[in-house]
Structure formats: C-alpha cells, structure tokens
XYZ file of C-alpha atoms in Angstrom:
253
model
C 97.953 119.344 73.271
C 97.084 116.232 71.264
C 96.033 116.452 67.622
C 92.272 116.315 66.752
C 91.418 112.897 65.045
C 89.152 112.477 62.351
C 88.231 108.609 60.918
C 89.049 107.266 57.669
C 87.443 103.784 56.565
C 89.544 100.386 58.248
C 92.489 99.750 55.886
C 92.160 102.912 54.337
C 95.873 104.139 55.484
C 97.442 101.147 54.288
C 98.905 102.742 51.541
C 99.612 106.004 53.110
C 103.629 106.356 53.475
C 105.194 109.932 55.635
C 105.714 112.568 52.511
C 102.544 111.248 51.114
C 98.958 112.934 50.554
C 96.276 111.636 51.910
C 93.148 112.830 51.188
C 89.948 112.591 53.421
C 86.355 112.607 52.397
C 83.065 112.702 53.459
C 81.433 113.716 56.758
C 84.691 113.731 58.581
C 86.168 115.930 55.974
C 83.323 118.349 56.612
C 83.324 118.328 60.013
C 87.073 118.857 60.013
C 86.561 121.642 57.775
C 83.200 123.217 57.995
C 83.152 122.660 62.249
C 86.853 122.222 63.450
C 87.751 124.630 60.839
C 91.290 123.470 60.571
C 93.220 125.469 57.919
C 96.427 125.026 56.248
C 99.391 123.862 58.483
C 97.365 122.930 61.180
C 98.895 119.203 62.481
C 96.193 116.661 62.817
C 95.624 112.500 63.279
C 93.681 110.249 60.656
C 92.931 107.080 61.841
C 91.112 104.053 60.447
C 89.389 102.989 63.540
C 91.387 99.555 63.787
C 94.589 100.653 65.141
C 96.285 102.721 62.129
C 97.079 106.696 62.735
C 98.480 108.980 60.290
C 99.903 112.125 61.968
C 100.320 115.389 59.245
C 100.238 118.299 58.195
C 96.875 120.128 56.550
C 98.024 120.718 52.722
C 94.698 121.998 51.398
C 90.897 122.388 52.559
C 87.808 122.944 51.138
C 84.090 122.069 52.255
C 83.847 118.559 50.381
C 87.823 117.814 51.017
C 91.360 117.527 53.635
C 94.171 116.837 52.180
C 96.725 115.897 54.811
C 100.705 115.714 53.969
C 101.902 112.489 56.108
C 104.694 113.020 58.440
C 104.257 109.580 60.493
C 102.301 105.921 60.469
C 101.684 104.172 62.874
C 99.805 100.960 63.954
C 98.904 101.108 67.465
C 98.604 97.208 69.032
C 95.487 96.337 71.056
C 96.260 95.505 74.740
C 97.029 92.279 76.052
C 94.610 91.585 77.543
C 91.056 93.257 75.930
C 88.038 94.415 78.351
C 84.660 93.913 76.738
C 81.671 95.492 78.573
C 78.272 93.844 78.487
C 76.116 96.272 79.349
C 72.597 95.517 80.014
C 69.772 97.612 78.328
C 68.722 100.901 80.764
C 66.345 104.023 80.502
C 66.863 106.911 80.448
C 70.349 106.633 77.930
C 71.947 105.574 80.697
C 73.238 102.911 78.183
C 74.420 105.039 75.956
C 76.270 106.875 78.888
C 78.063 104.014 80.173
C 79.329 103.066 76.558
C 80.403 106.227 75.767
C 82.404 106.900 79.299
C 84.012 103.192 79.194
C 84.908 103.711 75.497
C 86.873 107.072 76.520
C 88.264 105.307 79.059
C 89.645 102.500 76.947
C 87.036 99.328 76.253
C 87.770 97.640 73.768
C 84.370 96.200 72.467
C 80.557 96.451 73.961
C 77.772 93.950 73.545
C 74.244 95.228 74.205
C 72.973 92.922 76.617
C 68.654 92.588 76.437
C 68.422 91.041 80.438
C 65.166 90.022 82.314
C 64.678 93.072 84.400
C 65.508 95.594 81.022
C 62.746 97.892 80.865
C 64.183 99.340 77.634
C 63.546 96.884 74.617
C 64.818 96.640 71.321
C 61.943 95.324 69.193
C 62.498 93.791 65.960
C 61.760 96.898 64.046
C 63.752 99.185 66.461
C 66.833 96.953 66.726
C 68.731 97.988 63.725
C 68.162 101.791 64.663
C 69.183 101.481 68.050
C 72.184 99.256 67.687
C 73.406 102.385 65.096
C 73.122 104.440 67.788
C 74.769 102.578 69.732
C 77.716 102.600 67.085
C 77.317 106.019 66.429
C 77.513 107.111 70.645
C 80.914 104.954 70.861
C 82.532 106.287 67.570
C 81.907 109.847 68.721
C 83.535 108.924 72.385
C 86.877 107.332 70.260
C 87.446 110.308 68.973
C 86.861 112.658 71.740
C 89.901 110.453 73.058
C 91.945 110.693 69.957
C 91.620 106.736 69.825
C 93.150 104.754 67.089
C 91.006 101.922 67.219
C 87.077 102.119 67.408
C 85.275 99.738 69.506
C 83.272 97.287 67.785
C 79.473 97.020 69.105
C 78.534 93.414 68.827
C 74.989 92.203 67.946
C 72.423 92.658 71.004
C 72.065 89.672 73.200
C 69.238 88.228 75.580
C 70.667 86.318 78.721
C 70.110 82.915 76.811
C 73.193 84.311 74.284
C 75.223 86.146 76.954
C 75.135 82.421 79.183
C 76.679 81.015 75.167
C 79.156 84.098 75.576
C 80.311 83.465 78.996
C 81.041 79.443 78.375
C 83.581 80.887 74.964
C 85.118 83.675 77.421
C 88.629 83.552 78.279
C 86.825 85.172 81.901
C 83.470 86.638 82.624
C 82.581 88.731 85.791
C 79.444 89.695 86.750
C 79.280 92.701 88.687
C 77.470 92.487 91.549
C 76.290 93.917 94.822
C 75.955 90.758 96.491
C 79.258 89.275 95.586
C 82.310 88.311 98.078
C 85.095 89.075 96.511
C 86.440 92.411 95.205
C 86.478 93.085 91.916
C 90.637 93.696 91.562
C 91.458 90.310 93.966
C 89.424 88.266 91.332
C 92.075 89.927 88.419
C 95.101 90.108 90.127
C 94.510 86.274 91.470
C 94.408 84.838 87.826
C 97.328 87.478 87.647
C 99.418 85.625 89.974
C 98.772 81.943 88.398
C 99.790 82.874 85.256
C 96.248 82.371 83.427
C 96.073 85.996 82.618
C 92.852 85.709 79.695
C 93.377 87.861 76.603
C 89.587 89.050 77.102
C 87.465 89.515 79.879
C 83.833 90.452 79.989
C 82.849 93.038 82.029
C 78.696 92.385 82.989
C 76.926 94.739 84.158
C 73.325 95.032 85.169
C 69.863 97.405 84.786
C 69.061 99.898 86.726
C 66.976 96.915 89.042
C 70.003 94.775 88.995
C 70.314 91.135 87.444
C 67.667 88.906 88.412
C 68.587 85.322 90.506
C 68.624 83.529 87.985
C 70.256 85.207 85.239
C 73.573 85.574 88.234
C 72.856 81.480 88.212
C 72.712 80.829 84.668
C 75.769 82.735 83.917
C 77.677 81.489 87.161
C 76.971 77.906 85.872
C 78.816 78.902 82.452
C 81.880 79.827 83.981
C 81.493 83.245 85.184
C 82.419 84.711 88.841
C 80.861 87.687 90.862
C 82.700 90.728 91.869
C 82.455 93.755 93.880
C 83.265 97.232 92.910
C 83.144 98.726 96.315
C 81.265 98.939 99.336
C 78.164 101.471 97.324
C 75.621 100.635 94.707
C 76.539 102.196 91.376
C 73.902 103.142 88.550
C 74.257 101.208 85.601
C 75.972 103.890 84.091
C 78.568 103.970 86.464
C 79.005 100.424 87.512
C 81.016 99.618 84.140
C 83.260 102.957 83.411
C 84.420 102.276 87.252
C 85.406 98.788 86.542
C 87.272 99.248 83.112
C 89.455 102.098 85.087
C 90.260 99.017 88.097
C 90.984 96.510 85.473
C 92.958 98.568 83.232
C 95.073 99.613 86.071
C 95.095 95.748 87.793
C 95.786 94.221 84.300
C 98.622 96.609 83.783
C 96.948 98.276 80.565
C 97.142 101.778 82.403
C-alpha cells in the first residue's frame, strides 16, 4: 500500500537531503496527527505540490508538529505532454466533481470556464471564494492520489478569454456531441505527424451544452471538435472520461 501524503509549501523540500529531519507544520501536521494519527515509525510521503516527494520515516509527533526522518527525494517530472481541463461552470457541484475526478485521474491544470449557457455565476464578490474552493476541491483530490504535484487552478474565464486561450494553445478540443471525429483519432493523428503539443486543452461544456456560437468562436481560434463516444455525458463526466482516453492515447498512462 502506498504511503499517505501530506503537503508542504512549493520549494519547501529543497533543502531536505535522506538522513535529514524534516519537520512539518500547520494544518497538514494536524491532520496527519490529530486525524491520520500516524505515530512513530509509521513511513509516509511529503510533497511540495510541484513535483518534489520526500519518502520517511515518522521521528516524533505531537498535535502542532511531524517530524519526518528522510530516507529518499525525489522530483517527479510533469508529462510530456500536459492535459488542461476547461471546465465550464455547472450546478449542482457538478464542477467541483469533474475537477476533483480528472485531478485523481491525472490533469495537470483546470481553468474555470464562465460560458453563455452557465447557470452558475461567479459574481464579483463571490469569485475569490469560489475560485478557493475550487483550489481547495483539487488539492484534497492530489492527495487522495498521493500526487506529487498539485494542479494549478487558473483565473476564471468567460468565452471572450477562453477564444484568447485557444489561439496561445499548443491544441484545443472542444468536446462535443455534434462533432465527427472521435476524440482519440484527433490525438493519435497529430501523434502520427510528429506535432505532438506539450499541452492540450480539454473543453468541456454545461450541463445545456456550448451554445453555436461559442463552438464557432473557439473553432475560428484554432480549436477542433471531438467525440467521446456514441452517449451524452454530464458535465461531470464528459472531462474525467477524456483525460483517461488522452492519457492512455498520448502515452502518459
């Protein structure tokens, strides 16, 4: 069975070497403590959220405090090629949902995507609040996977910034119910010519799909339509499905 993981601030391990003490703080230490109740000689992973993992052994704990005796470092690369979901606002944390399932099953960022047809909003006042959640719903998800590396949340979007996004991405693809061509021809085609991108966005809709013109907009910016399969998927299911294609197409898997 895989060591628990508990996070430590990025570049926090840095100076961590194996036969060295490193002690961990705050909420995590708690948790680790006070919930996990891990106890002396227990083996467990600190990681830093941006690819660095200590793996040890508990030397001391105590309510405020872990102290963990280094055994290995490690820095663990990002892919090759990184999948970025865009997922449109939904009710009903569905949202939320979808982020946490594709960040267990490997995303590597997530942009919060207000679209036309989002009934959910993010007001000025609210935005701040929500996009923490946001943070706080992926974090949790990394480390139910024992992940080194934390996926970033980027600032929220309207379609007007996610057409900008598309025209600076290596590849976008919109996935939709209406498109030709399935989803794992369009990525092992750019496979085959060599122009494998080093990120890929990963659109997905709300729960009443992505209007006309938003699918034109972002089609005119360089991205393509997909197709997952031959059945609608929520919009908590449409993404999780297609980061567990790609990984596998793009060889990340």
């Amino acid at each position: 069975m895989s060591n628990p993981v508990f996070f430590t601030p990025a570049g926090s391990l840095s100076h961590v070497a194996p036969g060295t003490d490193f002690v961990l703080e705050g909420p995590e230490a708690r948790h680790a403590v006070t919930v996990k109740r891990l106890a002396v000689g227990e083996s467990v992973d600190i990681a830093d959220g941006a690819g660095a993992r200590l793996t040890g052994v508990v030397a001391e704990a105590t309510p405020g405090a872990l102290t963990v005796t280094a055994t290995d470092i490690i820095f663990e690369a990002q892919p090759d090629v990184r999948l970025v979901l865009v997922q449109a606002l939904a009710k009903g944390d569905r949202d939320e949902l979808a982020i946490e399932t594709a960040t267990e099953l490997g995303i590597d960022a997530v942009i919060p995507w207000q679209s036309e047809r989002s009934i959910v909003r993010w007001k000025a006042e609210r935005a701040a609040k929500a996009h923490a959640k946001w943070e706080s719903v992926v974090t949790a998800a990394a480390k139910q996977a024992r992940r080194a590396w934390v996926p970033p949340v980027r600032p929220i979007v309207d379609s007007s910034g996610l057409v900008k996004a598309v025209a600076e991405a290596d590849l976008a693809v919109i996935l939709h119910e209406d498109a030709k061509n399935p989803l794992r021809e369009v990525l092992e085609r750019l496979d085959v010519n060599g122009a494998s991108p080093s990120e890929v966005l990963l659109i997905v809709g709300p729960e009443g799909g992505i209007s006309p013109r938003e699918v034109t907009r972002l089609s005119d910016a360089g991205a393509v339509t997909a197709l997952l399969g031959h059945h609608v998927l929520r919009s908590s299911t449409a993404g999780p499905a297609a980061v567990v294609l790609a990984s596998d197409v793009l060889g990340r898997w």
